[in-house]
mmCIF file of C-alpha atoms in Angstrom:
data_model
loop_
_atom_site.group_PDB
_atom_site.id
_atom_site.type_symbol
_atom_site.label_atom_id
_atom_site.label_comp_id
_atom_site.label_asym_id
_atom_site.label_seq_id
_atom_site.Cartn_x
_atom_site.Cartn_y
_atom_site.Cartn_z
ATOM 1 C CA MET A 1 86.987 100.545 153.342
ATOM 2 C CA PRO A 2 88.160 102.021 157.466
ATOM 3 C CA VAL A 3 87.727 99.162 160.041
ATOM 4 C CA GLN A 4 84.037 99.508 161.079
ATOM 5 C CA ALA A 5 84.803 99.537 164.624
ATOM 6 C CA GLN A 6 81.594 101.281 165.414
ATOM 7 C CA GLN A 7 80.391 98.571 164.212
ATOM 8 C CA ASN A 8 80.856 96.281 167.164
ATOM 9 C CA SER A 9 80.955 99.804 169.770
ATOM 10 C CA PRO A 10 83.186 97.671 171.361
ATOM 11 C CA SER A 11 84.918 98.748 175.035
ATOM 12 C CA SER A 12 88.422 99.087 174.816
ATOM 13 C CA LEU A 13 89.113 96.513 177.442
ATOM 14 C CA LYS A 14 86.777 93.709 176.048
ATOM 15 C CA GLY A 15 88.460 94.525 172.489
ATOM 16 C CA TRP A 16 91.794 94.226 173.757
ATOM 17 C CA LEU A 17 91.189 90.702 175.702
ATOM 18 C CA GLY A 18 90.061 89.820 172.161
ATOM 19 C CA VAL A 19 93.151 90.696 170.452
ATOM 20 C CA ALA A 20 95.145 88.313 173.018
ATOM 21 C CA ALA A 21 92.988 85.729 171.998
ATOM 22 C CA ILE A 22 94.319 86.264 168.818
ATOM 23 C CA THR A 23 98.387 86.739 168.861
ATOM 24 C CA ALA A 24 97.199 83.928 171.827
ATOM 25 C CA SER A 25 96.478 81.607 168.317
ATOM 26 C CA LEU A 26 99.440 82.779 165.948
ATOM 27 C CA PHE A 27 101.887 81.660 168.978
ATOM 28 C CA VAL A 28 100.252 78.139 168.859
ATOM 29 C CA PHE A 29 99.983 78.014 164.537
ATOM 30 C CA LEU A 30 103.630 79.611 164.106
ATOM 31 C CA THR A 31 104.999 76.807 166.933
ATOM 32 C CA THR A 32 102.823 74.403 165.418
ATOM 33 C CA GLU A 33 103.956 74.870 161.857
ATOM 34 C CA LEU A 34 107.623 75.536 163.068
ATOM 35 C CA MET A 35 108.142 72.905 165.778
ATOM 36 C CA PRO A 36 110.159 70.645 163.213
ATOM 37 C CA VAL A 37 112.491 73.540 163.026
ATOM 38 C CA GLY A 38 114.344 73.028 166.332
ATOM 39 C CA LEU A 39 113.682 69.170 166.041
ATOM 40 C CA LEU A 40 115.126 68.159 162.843
ATOM 41 C CA THR A 41 117.882 65.971 164.848
ATOM 42 C CA PRO A 42 115.319 63.543 167.231
ATOM 43 C CA LEU A 43 113.482 63.503 164.575
ATOM 44 C CA SER A 44 114.839 62.423 162.291
ATOM 45 C CA GLU A 45 116.448 59.255 164.431
ATOM 46 C CA SER A 46 113.425 58.404 165.651
ATOM 47 C CA LEU A 47 111.238 58.113 162.384
ATOM 48 C CA GLY A 48 114.854 56.102 160.979
ATOM 49 C CA ILE A 49 114.385 59.331 157.881
ATOM 50 C CA SER A 50 117.008 61.723 156.900
ATOM 51 C CA VAL A 51 117.326 65.725 157.776
ATOM 52 C CA GLY A 52 116.415 66.940 154.640
ATOM 53 C CA ALA A 53 113.090 64.754 154.717
ATOM 54 C CA ALA A 54 112.604 65.952 158.477
ATOM 55 C CA GLY A 55 112.350 69.016 157.334
ATOM 56 C CA LEU A 56 109.654 68.184 154.813
ATOM 57 C CA MET A 57 107.235 68.748 157.552
ATOM 58 C CA VAL A 58 107.789 72.003 157.853
ATOM 59 C CA THR A 59 107.215 71.606 153.479
ATOM 60 C CA ALA A 60 103.739 70.141 153.720
ATOM 61 C CA GLN A 61 102.389 72.663 155.962
ATOM 62 C CA GLY A 62 103.716 74.663 153.770
ATOM 63 C CA VAL A 63 102.745 74.001 150.687
ATOM 64 C CA ALA A 64 98.763 73.530 152.297
ATOM 65 C CA ALA A 65 99.302 77.212 154.240
ATOM 66 C CA GLY A 66 100.219 78.344 151.197
ATOM 67 C CA LEU A 67 98.476 77.181 148.240
ATOM 68 C CA GLY A 68 95.031 77.092 149.688
ATOM 69 C CA VAL A 69 94.199 79.927 151.447
ATOM 70 C CA PRO A 70 93.307 82.221 149.101
ATOM 71 C CA PHE A 71 90.295 79.324 147.324
ATOM 72 C CA ILE A 72 89.131 78.736 151.224
ATOM 73 C CA VAL A 73 89.067 82.357 152.842
ATOM 74 C CA ALA A 74 87.020 83.123 149.491
ATOM 75 C CA TRP A 75 85.193 80.280 150.321
ATOM 76 C CA THR A 76 84.500 81.176 153.426
ATOM 77 C CA ARG A 77 83.792 84.549 153.283
ATOM 78 C CA ARG A 78 80.005 84.831 154.298
ATOM 79 C CA VAL A 79 81.363 83.282 157.137
ATOM 80 C CA ASN A 80 81.404 84.861 161.032
ATOM 81 C CA ARG A 81 84.781 84.921 161.224
ATOM 82 C CA ARG A 82 84.873 83.925 165.452
ATOM 83 C CA VAL A 83 83.635 81.022 163.697
ATOM 84 C CA LEU A 84 85.618 80.031 161.144
ATOM 85 C CA LEU A 85 89.030 81.271 163.820
ATOM 86 C CA THR A 86 87.331 78.283 166.524
ATOM 87 C CA THR A 87 87.507 75.866 163.688
ATOM 88 C CA LEU A 88 90.905 76.105 161.659
ATOM 89 C CA LEU A 89 91.929 75.871 166.305
ATOM 90 C CA ALA A 90 90.204 72.867 166.090
ATOM 91 C CA VAL A 91 91.546 71.702 162.977
ATOM 92 C CA LEU A 92 95.611 72.309 164.971
ATOM 93 C CA ALA A 93 94.807 70.811 167.753
ATOM 94 C CA LEU A 94 93.266 67.102 166.130
ATOM 95 C CA GLY A 95 96.547 67.827 163.878
ATOM 96 C CA ASN A 96 99.180 68.428 166.764
ATOM 97 C CA LEU A 97 97.404 65.452 168.369
ATOM 98 C CA VAL A 98 97.448 62.866 165.190
ATOM 99 C CA THR A 99 101.329 64.140 165.267
ATOM 100 C CA ALA A 100 102.376 63.247 168.672
ATOM 101 C CA VAL A 101 100.203 59.540 168.284
ATOM 102 C CA SER A 102 101.282 58.398 165.078
ATOM 103 C CA PRO A 103 102.833 55.729 164.204
ATOM 104 C CA ASN A 104 104.629 56.334 161.166
ATOM 105 C CA TYR A 105 105.704 59.365 158.547
ATOM 106 C CA PRO A 106 103.688 59.225 156.225
ATOM 107 C CA LEU A 107 100.088 59.903 158.477
ATOM 108 C CA ILE A 108 102.390 62.498 160.004
ATOM 109 C CA LEU A 109 103.459 63.788 156.583
ATOM 110 C CA GLY A 110 99.288 64.282 155.677
ATOM 111 C CA THR A 111 98.315 65.421 158.824
ATOM 112 C CA ARG A 112 100.647 68.272 158.210
ATOM 113 C CA LEU A 113 98.796 69.293 155.364
ATOM 114 C CA CYS A 114 95.426 69.422 157.125
ATOM 115 C CA MET A 115 97.153 71.450 159.363
ATOM 116 C CA GLY A 116 98.064 73.388 157.443
ATOM 117 C CA PHE A 117 95.602 74.962 155.478
ATOM 118 C CA ALA A 118 93.998 75.528 158.324
ATOM 119 C CA SER A 119 97.419 77.671 159.505
ATOM 120 C CA GLY A 120 96.683 78.949 156.046
ATOM 121 C CA VAL A 121 93.414 80.706 156.346
ATOM 122 C CA PHE A 122 94.333 81.790 159.894
ATOM 123 C CA TRP A 123 97.224 84.425 158.579
ATOM 124 C CA ALA A 124 94.395 86.333 155.883
ATOM 125 C CA ILE A 125 91.881 86.052 158.118
ATOM 126 C CA GLY A 126 93.464 86.647 161.795
ATOM 127 C CA VAL A 127 95.324 90.555 161.690
ATOM 128 C CA SER A 128 92.414 92.304 160.159
ATOM 129 C CA MET A 129 90.198 90.458 162.770
ATOM 130 C CA ALA A 130 91.985 92.543 165.558
ATOM 131 C CA MET A 131 91.624 95.615 163.503
ATOM 132 C CA ARG A 132 88.836 95.435 163.375
ATOM 133 C CA ILE A 133 87.600 94.902 167.820
ATOM 134 C CA VAL A 134 89.569 97.080 168.583
ATOM 135 C CA PRO A 135 88.558 101.493 168.978
ATOM 136 C CA GLU A 136 89.672 102.431 165.350
ATOM 137 C CA ARG A 137 92.118 104.475 166.162
ATOM 138 C CA HIS A 138 94.162 101.548 167.514
ATOM 139 C CA ALA A 139 93.810 99.396 164.459
ATOM 140 C CA SER A 140 97.539 99.608 163.090
ATOM 141 C CA ARG A 141 98.518 99.247 167.128
ATOM 142 C CA ALA A 142 96.492 95.965 167.461
ATOM 143 C CA ALA A 143 98.192 95.007 164.161
ATOM 144 C CA ALA A 144 101.402 95.167 165.605
ATOM 145 C CA VAL A 145 99.956 93.941 168.865
ATOM 146 C CA VAL A 146 98.847 90.089 167.077
ATOM 147 C CA MET A 147 102.635 89.370 164.864
ATOM 148 C CA SER A 148 104.355 89.878 168.542
ATOM 149 C CA GLY A 149 102.801 86.678 168.444
ATOM 150 C CA ILE A 150 106.142 85.718 165.777
ATOM 151 C CA SER A 151 108.831 86.771 168.260
ATOM 152 C CA ILE A 152 107.344 85.371 171.174
ATOM 153 C CA ALA A 153 107.132 82.033 169.121
ATOM 154 C CA THR A 154 110.469 82.106 169.042
ATOM 155 C CA VAL A 155 111.007 83.502 172.566
ATOM 156 C CA VAL A 156 109.220 81.309 173.968
ATOM 157 C CA GLY A 157 107.559 78.572 171.497
ATOM 158 C CA ILE A 158 109.807 76.942 169.508
ATOM 159 C CA PRO A 159 112.823 76.049 171.989
ATOM 160 C CA LEU A 160 110.367 75.776 174.347
ATOM 161 C CA GLY A 161 109.817 72.470 172.201
ATOM 162 C CA THR A 162 113.054 71.796 172.350
ATOM 163 C CA VAL A 163 112.912 71.812 176.200
ATOM 164 C CA ILE A 164 110.334 69.324 176.624
ATOM 165 C CA GLU A 165 111.807 66.876 174.344
ATOM 166 C CA ALA A 166 114.845 67.079 175.349
ATOM 167 C CA GLN A 167 113.848 66.128 178.926
ATOM 168 C CA THR A 168 110.933 63.844 177.053
ATOM 169 C CA ASP A 169 110.982 63.394 173.948
ATOM 170 C CA TRP A 170 109.068 65.119 170.659
ATOM 171 C CA ARG A 171 105.395 63.546 170.727
ATOM 172 C CA THR A 172 105.282 65.077 174.047
ATOM 173 C CA THR A 173 106.347 68.056 172.511
ATOM 174 C CA PHE A 174 103.458 67.922 169.741
ATOM 175 C CA GLY A 175 101.138 65.950 172.839
ATOM 176 C CA ILE A 176 101.320 68.897 175.020
ATOM 177 C CA TRP A 177 100.505 71.993 171.778
ATOM 178 C CA ALA A 178 97.329 70.036 171.312
ATOM 179 C CA GLY A 179 96.288 70.905 174.484
ATOM 180 C CA LEU A 180 97.063 74.562 174.251
ATOM 181 C CA SER A 181 95.448 74.812 170.877
ATOM 182 C CA VAL A 182 92.285 73.993 173.137
ATOM 183 C CA LEU A 183 93.164 76.820 175.175
ATOM 184 C CA VAL A 184 93.397 79.171 172.687
ATOM 185 C CA PHE A 185 90.140 77.319 171.388
ATOM 186 C CA ALA A 186 88.360 78.694 174.851
ATOM 187 C CA ALA A 187 90.522 81.350 175.116
ATOM 188 C CA VAL A 188 89.312 82.770 171.349
ATOM 189 C CA ALA A 189 85.743 81.365 172.010
ATOM 190 C CA ALA A 190 85.070 83.237 175.035
ATOM 191 C CA LEU A 191 86.558 86.902 174.340
ATOM 192 C CA VAL A 192 86.846 87.934 170.454
ATOM 193 C CA PRO A 193 82.988 88.927 169.986
ATOM 194 C CA SER A 194 80.803 88.025 166.953
ATOM 195 C CA MET A 195 81.904 89.094 163.548
ATOM 196 C CA PRO A 196 79.952 89.175 160.195
ATOM 197 C CA ALA A 197 82.309 88.393 157.411
ATOM 198 C CA GLN A 198 83.062 92.327 155.230
ATOM 199 C CA ASN A 199 84.739 93.070 151.763
ATOM 200 C CA ALA A 200 83.210 89.968 150.528
ATOM 201 C CA VAL A 201 85.524 88.911 147.604
ATOM 202 C CA SER A 202 84.881 86.202 145.172
ATOM 203 C CA VAL A 203 88.408 83.370 144.023
ATOM 204 C CA ARG A 204 88.242 85.684 140.553
ATOM 205 C CA GLU A 205 88.661 89.133 142.500
ATOM 206 C CA VAL A 206 91.155 87.278 144.260
ATOM 207 C CA PHE A 207 93.952 86.444 142.084
ATOM 208 C CA SER A 208 92.957 89.968 139.642
ATOM 209 C CA LEU A 209 94.165 91.769 142.426
ATOM 210 C CA PRO A 210 98.121 91.597 141.546
ATOM 211 C CA VAL A 211 96.559 91.707 138.176
ATOM 212 C CA GLU A 212 94.895 95.038 138.841
ATOM 213 C CA ASN A 213 97.482 96.500 141.175
ATOM 214 C CA ARG A 214 100.777 96.425 140.295
ATOM 215 C CA GLN A 215 102.752 97.942 143.926
ATOM 216 C CA LEU A 216 100.563 94.075 145.729
ATOM 217 C CA ARG A 217 102.500 92.535 143.247
ATOM 218 C CA THR A 218 106.088 94.592 143.305
ATOM 219 C CA VAL A 219 104.911 93.393 147.014
ATOM 220 C CA LEU A 220 104.855 89.841 146.657
ATOM 221 C CA PHE A 221 107.757 88.728 144.496
ATOM 222 C CA ILE A 222 109.993 90.832 147.194
ATOM 223 C CA VAL A 223 108.248 88.340 149.623
ATOM 224 C CA VAL A 224 108.780 85.674 147.764
ATOM 225 C CA PHE A 225 112.298 85.680 147.325
ATOM 226 C CA PHE A 226 113.389 87.239 150.979
ATOM 227 C CA VAL A 227 110.653 83.543 152.868
ATOM 228 C CA LEU A 228 112.467 81.620 150.588
ATOM 229 C CA GLY A 229 116.179 83.402 151.687
ATOM 230 C CA HIS A 230 114.838 83.590 155.022
ATOM 231 C CA PHE A 231 113.241 79.911 156.011
ATOM 232 C CA GLY A 232 115.968 77.787 153.681
ATOM 233 C CA ALA A 233 118.011 79.269 155.878
ATOM 234 C CA TYR A 234 116.516 79.018 159.498
ATOM 235 C CA THR A 235 115.053 75.659 158.433
ATOM 236 C CA PHE A 236 118.379 74.023 158.831
ATOM 237 C CA VAL A 237 120.226 76.430 161.476
ATOM 238 C CA ARG A 238 120.173 73.404 163.975
ATOM 239 C CA PRO A 239 122.157 71.229 162.154
ATOM 240 C CA TYR A 240 123.709 73.932 160.376
ATOM 241 C CA LEU A 241 125.198 74.807 164.130
ATOM 242 C CA GLU A 242 126.550 71.212 164.679
ATOM 243 C CA ASP A 243 128.270 70.413 162.297
ATOM 244 C CA THR A 244 129.970 73.704 162.451
ATOM 245 C CA ALA A 245 130.508 74.575 165.573
ATOM 246 C CA SER A 246 130.208 71.587 167.418
ATOM 247 C CA ALA A 247 126.429 72.703 168.785
ATOM 248 C CA SER A 248 124.676 71.192 172.111
ATOM 249 C CA ALA A 249 121.416 70.564 172.341
ATOM 250 C CA ALA A 250 121.514 73.396 175.157
ATOM 251 C CA PHE A 251 123.331 75.795 172.789
ATOM 252 C CA VAL A 252 121.089 75.711 170.517
ATOM 253 C CA THR A 253 118.504 76.110 172.388
ATOM 254 C CA THR A 254 120.023 78.700 173.562
ATOM 255 C CA VAL A 255 120.233 81.019 170.704
ATOM 256 C CA LEU A 256 116.864 80.198 169.307
ATOM 257 C CA ILE A 257 115.669 81.859 172.430
ATOM 258 C CA ILE A 258 118.305 84.656 171.253
ATOM 259 C CA PHE A 259 117.348 84.314 167.994
ATOM 260 C CA GLY A 260 113.392 85.618 169.695
ATOM 261 C CA VAL A 261 114.002 87.883 171.192
ATOM 262 C CA GLY A 262 116.000 90.260 168.894
ATOM 263 C CA GLY A 263 113.154 89.524 166.834
ATOM 264 C CA ALA A 264 110.479 90.416 169.408
ATOM 265 C CA VAL A 265 112.949 94.440 170.333
ATOM 266 C CA GLY A 266 113.202 94.106 165.531
ATOM 267 C CA ASN A 267 109.479 94.344 165.228
ATOM 268 C CA PHE A 268 108.686 96.430 168.824
ATOM 269 C CA VAL A 269 111.517 98.379 166.885
ATOM 270 C CA ALA A 270 109.471 98.229 163.422
ATOM 271 C CA GLY A 271 106.227 99.275 165.387
ATOM 272 C CA TYR A 272 107.028 102.415 165.567
ATOM 273 C CA THR A 273 109.778 102.975 162.101
ATOM 274 C CA VAL A 274 106.979 101.431 159.724
ATOM 275 C CA ASN A 275 104.943 104.588 160.360
ATOM 276 C CA ARG A 276 108.171 107.004 159.490
ATOM 277 C CA ASN A 277 109.757 105.368 156.786
ATOM 278 C CA LEU A 278 107.778 102.238 155.299
ATOM 279 C CA ARG A 279 110.739 101.327 152.495
ATOM 280 C CA ALA A 280 113.811 102.595 154.884
ATOM 281 C CA THR A 281 112.069 99.993 157.545
ATOM 282 C CA PHE A 282 112.282 96.408 155.346
ATOM 283 C CA VAL A 283 115.467 97.702 153.602
ATOM 284 C CA ILE A 284 117.675 98.667 156.673
ATOM 285 C CA GLY A 285 116.353 95.566 157.834
ATOM 286 C CA LEU A 286 117.227 92.890 154.746
ATOM 287 C CA VAL A 287 120.620 94.647 155.540
ATOM 288 C CA GLY A 288 121.260 93.448 158.584
ATOM 289 C CA LEU A 289 119.724 89.914 157.895
ATOM 290 C CA LEU A 290 121.822 90.104 155.010
ATOM 291 C CA ALA A 291 124.679 90.778 157.597
ATOM 292 C CA ALA A 292 123.965 88.531 160.179
ATOM 293 C CA LEU A 293 124.118 85.372 156.912
ATOM 294 C CA LEU A 294 127.268 86.633 156.091
ATOM 295 C CA LEU A 295 128.520 86.637 159.154
ATOM 296 C CA LEU A 296 127.468 83.059 160.793
ATOM 297 C CA ARG A 297 129.613 81.539 157.567
ATOM 298 C CA THR A 298 132.038 83.722 159.254
ATOM 299 C CA VAL A 299 132.530 83.883 162.940
ATOM 300 C CA GLY A 300 129.448 81.960 163.645
ATOM 301 C CA THR A 301 131.702 78.514 163.416
ATOM 302 C CA GLY A 302 132.515 79.916 167.378
ATOM 303 C CA GLU A 303 129.587 79.632 170.386
ATOM 304 C CA PRO A 304 129.799 83.353 170.402
ATOM 305 C CA GLY A 305 130.617 84.101 166.928
ATOM 306 C CA ALA A 306 127.089 82.285 166.588
ATOM 307 C CA ALA A 307 125.648 84.190 169.216
ATOM 308 C CA VAL A 308 125.755 87.571 167.499
ATOM 309 C CA ALA A 309 125.095 85.962 164.314
ATOM 310 C CA LEU A 310 121.903 85.101 165.939
ATOM 311 C CA THR A 311 121.093 87.911 168.030
ATOM 312 C CA LEU A 312 121.081 89.890 164.628
ATOM 313 C CA TRP A 313 119.222 87.953 162.361
ATOM 314 C CA GLY A 314 116.422 87.564 164.929
ATOM 315 C CA LEU A 315 116.816 91.653 165.388
ATOM 316 C CA SER A 316 116.407 92.202 161.450
ATOM 317 C CA PHE A 317 113.294 89.848 160.599
ATOM 318 C CA GLY A 318 111.578 90.890 163.661
ATOM 319 C CA ALA A 319 111.808 94.364 161.519
ATOM 320 C CA VAL A 320 111.180 92.244 157.873
ATOM 321 C CA GLN A 321 108.621 90.773 158.714
ATOM 322 C CA LEU A 322 106.186 93.492 160.134
ATOM 323 C CA SER A 323 106.980 95.949 157.373
ATOM 324 C CA GLN A 324 106.390 92.803 154.882
ATOM 325 C CA VAL A 325 102.152 92.766 156.315
ATOM 326 C CA ASN A 326 102.059 96.673 156.193
ATOM 327 C CA MET A 327 103.519 96.267 152.634
ATOM 328 C CA THR A 328 100.928 94.794 152.212
ATOM 329 C CA LEU A 329 98.260 97.041 153.884
ATOM 330 C CA ALA A 330 99.915 100.247 151.936
ATOM 331 C CA ALA A 331 99.096 98.098 149.086
ATOM 332 C CA ALA A 332 95.653 96.935 149.531
ATOM 333 C CA PRO A 333 94.159 98.964 151.655
ATOM 334 C CA GLU A 334 90.362 98.197 151.053
ATOM 335 C CA THR A 335 90.933 94.679 149.961
ATOM 336 C CA PHE A 336 93.261 94.150 152.864
ATOM 337 C CA GLU A 337 92.154 90.705 154.006
ATOM 338 C CA ALA A 338 91.884 89.544 150.237
ATOM 339 C CA ALA A 339 95.017 91.243 149.845
ATOM 340 C CA MET A 340 96.822 89.300 152.727
ATOM 341 C CA SER A 341 95.615 85.780 151.086
ATOM 342 C CA LEU A 342 97.701 85.917 148.884
ATOM 343 C CA ASN A 343 100.564 87.208 150.273
ATOM 344 C CA THR A 344 99.958 84.158 153.258
ATOM 345 C CA MET A 345 99.734 82.128 149.398
ATOM 346 C CA ALA A 346 103.402 83.462 148.421
ATOM 347 C CA TYR A 347 104.936 82.975 152.365
ATOM 348 C CA ASN A 348 103.920 80.001 153.259
ATOM 349 C CA THR A 349 104.504 78.405 150.099
ATOM 350 C CA CYS A 350 107.683 79.852 150.214
ATOM 351 C CA ILE A 351 108.739 78.418 153.879
ATOM 352 C CA ALA A 352 107.559 75.307 151.968
ATOM 353 C CA LEU A 353 109.776 75.651 148.899
ATOM 354 C CA GLY A 354 112.238 77.699 151.045
ATOM 355 C CA ALA A 355 112.758 74.321 153.254
ATOM 356 C CA LEU A 356 112.529 71.831 150.463
ATOM 357 C CA PHE A 357 115.513 73.819 148.914
ATOM 358 C CA GLY A 358 116.856 74.177 152.055
ATOM 359 C CA GLY A 359 117.127 70.006 151.973
ATOM 360 C CA LEU A 360 118.374 69.392 149.476
ATOM 361 C CA PHE A 361 121.360 71.720 149.847
ATOM 362 C CA ALA A 362 122.025 70.075 153.355
ATOM 363 C CA ASP A 363 121.632 66.520 151.843
ATOM 364 C CA HIS A 364 123.377 66.905 148.446
ATOM 365 C CA VAL A 365 125.887 70.025 149.325
ATOM 366 C CA GLY A 366 126.137 69.906 152.839
ATOM 367 C CA VAL A 367 124.542 72.268 155.555
ATOM 368 C CA THR A 368 126.379 75.523 154.732
ATOM 369 C CA SER A 369 125.432 75.831 151.668
ATOM 370 C CA VAL A 370 121.947 76.819 152.990
ATOM 371 C CA ILE A 371 123.829 80.412 153.925
ATOM 372 C CA TRP A 372 124.552 80.999 150.942
ATOM 373 C CA PHE A 373 121.010 79.173 149.365
ATOM 374 C CA GLY A 374 119.481 82.467 152.134
ATOM 375 C CA VAL A 375 122.284 85.000 151.320
ATOM 376 C CA VAL A 376 121.409 85.283 147.496
ATOM 377 C CA LEU A 377 117.867 84.668 148.218
ATOM 378 C CA ALA A 378 117.938 87.664 150.749
ATOM 379 C CA ALA A 379 120.118 89.454 148.492
ATOM 380 C CA ALA A 380 117.364 89.175 145.138
ATOM 381 C CA SER A 381 114.664 90.291 147.436
ATOM 382 C CA LEU A 382 116.604 93.749 148.741
ATOM 383 C CA LEU A 383 117.368 94.560 144.935
ATOM 384 C CA LEU A 384 113.886 94.401 144.923
ATOM 385 C CA ARG A 385 112.225 97.609 146.689
ATOM 386 C CA LEU A 386 115.513 98.952 146.282
ATOM 387 C CA GLY A 387 115.231 99.455 142.322
ATOM 388 C CA THR A 388 111.144 99.589 143.163
ATOM 389 C CA GLY A 389 108.628 102.077 144.122
ATOM 390 C CA ARG A 390 109.901 105.167 145.582
ATOM 391 C CA GLY A 391 107.655 108.046 146.075
ATOM 392 C CA GLY A 392 104.981 105.947 144.248
ATOM 393 C CA LYS A 393 101.359 105.388 144.295
ATOM 394 C CA THR A 394 99.616 102.468 144.682
ATOM 395 C CA SER A 395 96.816 101.328 142.534
ATOM 396 C CA ASP A 396 94.836 102.017 145.592
ATOM 397 C CA GLY A 397 95.941 106.275 145.554
ATOM 398 C CA ALA A 398 98.599 105.142 148.855
ATOM 399 C CA PRO A 399 101.709 106.439 149.218
ATOM 400 C CA GLU A 400 103.647 103.861 148.118
ATOM 401 C CA ASP A 401 106.422 104.553 151.713
ATOM 402 C CA GLY A 402 103.907 104.820 153.440
ATOM 403 C CA LEU A 403 100.992 103.528 155.965
ATOM 404 C CA ALA A 404 97.359 103.186 153.569
ATOM 405 C CA ARG A 405 94.025 104.043 155.753
ATOM 406 C CA THR A 406 93.538 100.223 158.047
ATOM 407 C CA ALA A 407 91.568 98.011 155.779
ATOM 408 C CA GLY A 408 88.009 96.438 157.664
#
């Protein structure tokens, strides 16, 4: 159904303040999930483990976020969404605190698993919450604002984590993120209105969606290949740059910021182009991502070439990331939250598997092999998108190449 903005009748200012609080939630969830990317080397040295094993911190959280989310979203389908989001943020704050003081690596992995369940549920409900608290005509814009939290996380959050670690240590970094999680918890409690659950869907109905909806099924496969390739390579970008370009910690921080700035620009541009041609936006973004990975292997052995490659990679990722969310919306407008739980399951499970496979390649073949892993999987996603869906319709009757009406 369309977003029922009239149900809550939010003022424009209050609604957008709530959207800002949800965007901040995405920021702390995503930076927590991907923080180890910028800290792999000091984490592995401090804990006495390999770089590949340290990458399992990303894997553990991604596994929980992916595999648990359809069940938790269905089981909490009658829970007020503001109550649910504040609970998730409380889990995140506690998990970051435990990580900061944990005496051993197994406890860290167990904590990351618990945090992953919270992260996965947020990804499933966050965008639809933002769409509901603004007037219907602004729902798609609210979704884009929330998704900009991804760019903010990559521009500010992850590089800031590496800076804090360089000045202190990785435990202090996670302690600071525990404090940020508490602040966002307070913001959500104060700014997001009470939000009864809508479109209650059982576990059985959630998993029947891709069976009944061919376009959603295709989108999920596209997401699987894209995310495996991207995160298989991106998780190990720091050791890759250190190995091939003799990059310093300062340079790694700089190119992570460059990547994030590119992602912000790509997200901004795609916010306009997805409304004109969603399919083309996704395809061009994936072509750019493939080109960036190939540039990283050919000219990325020096710092200038690496900076160019990471800029293009960020631009492309920003466009592809926003496109795949809108592809899910277009495929299942009437059951968007349930469809997003499946998207989240696919996305986060593949973050985990990408980090796992990338770690295996890095440890046993060499860190440069993770780039070729990314190339192969991103190419598979591109070929699947090019080979399916042109000019078709979803099972809900929405155009495949355009945006459906926003789901409530």
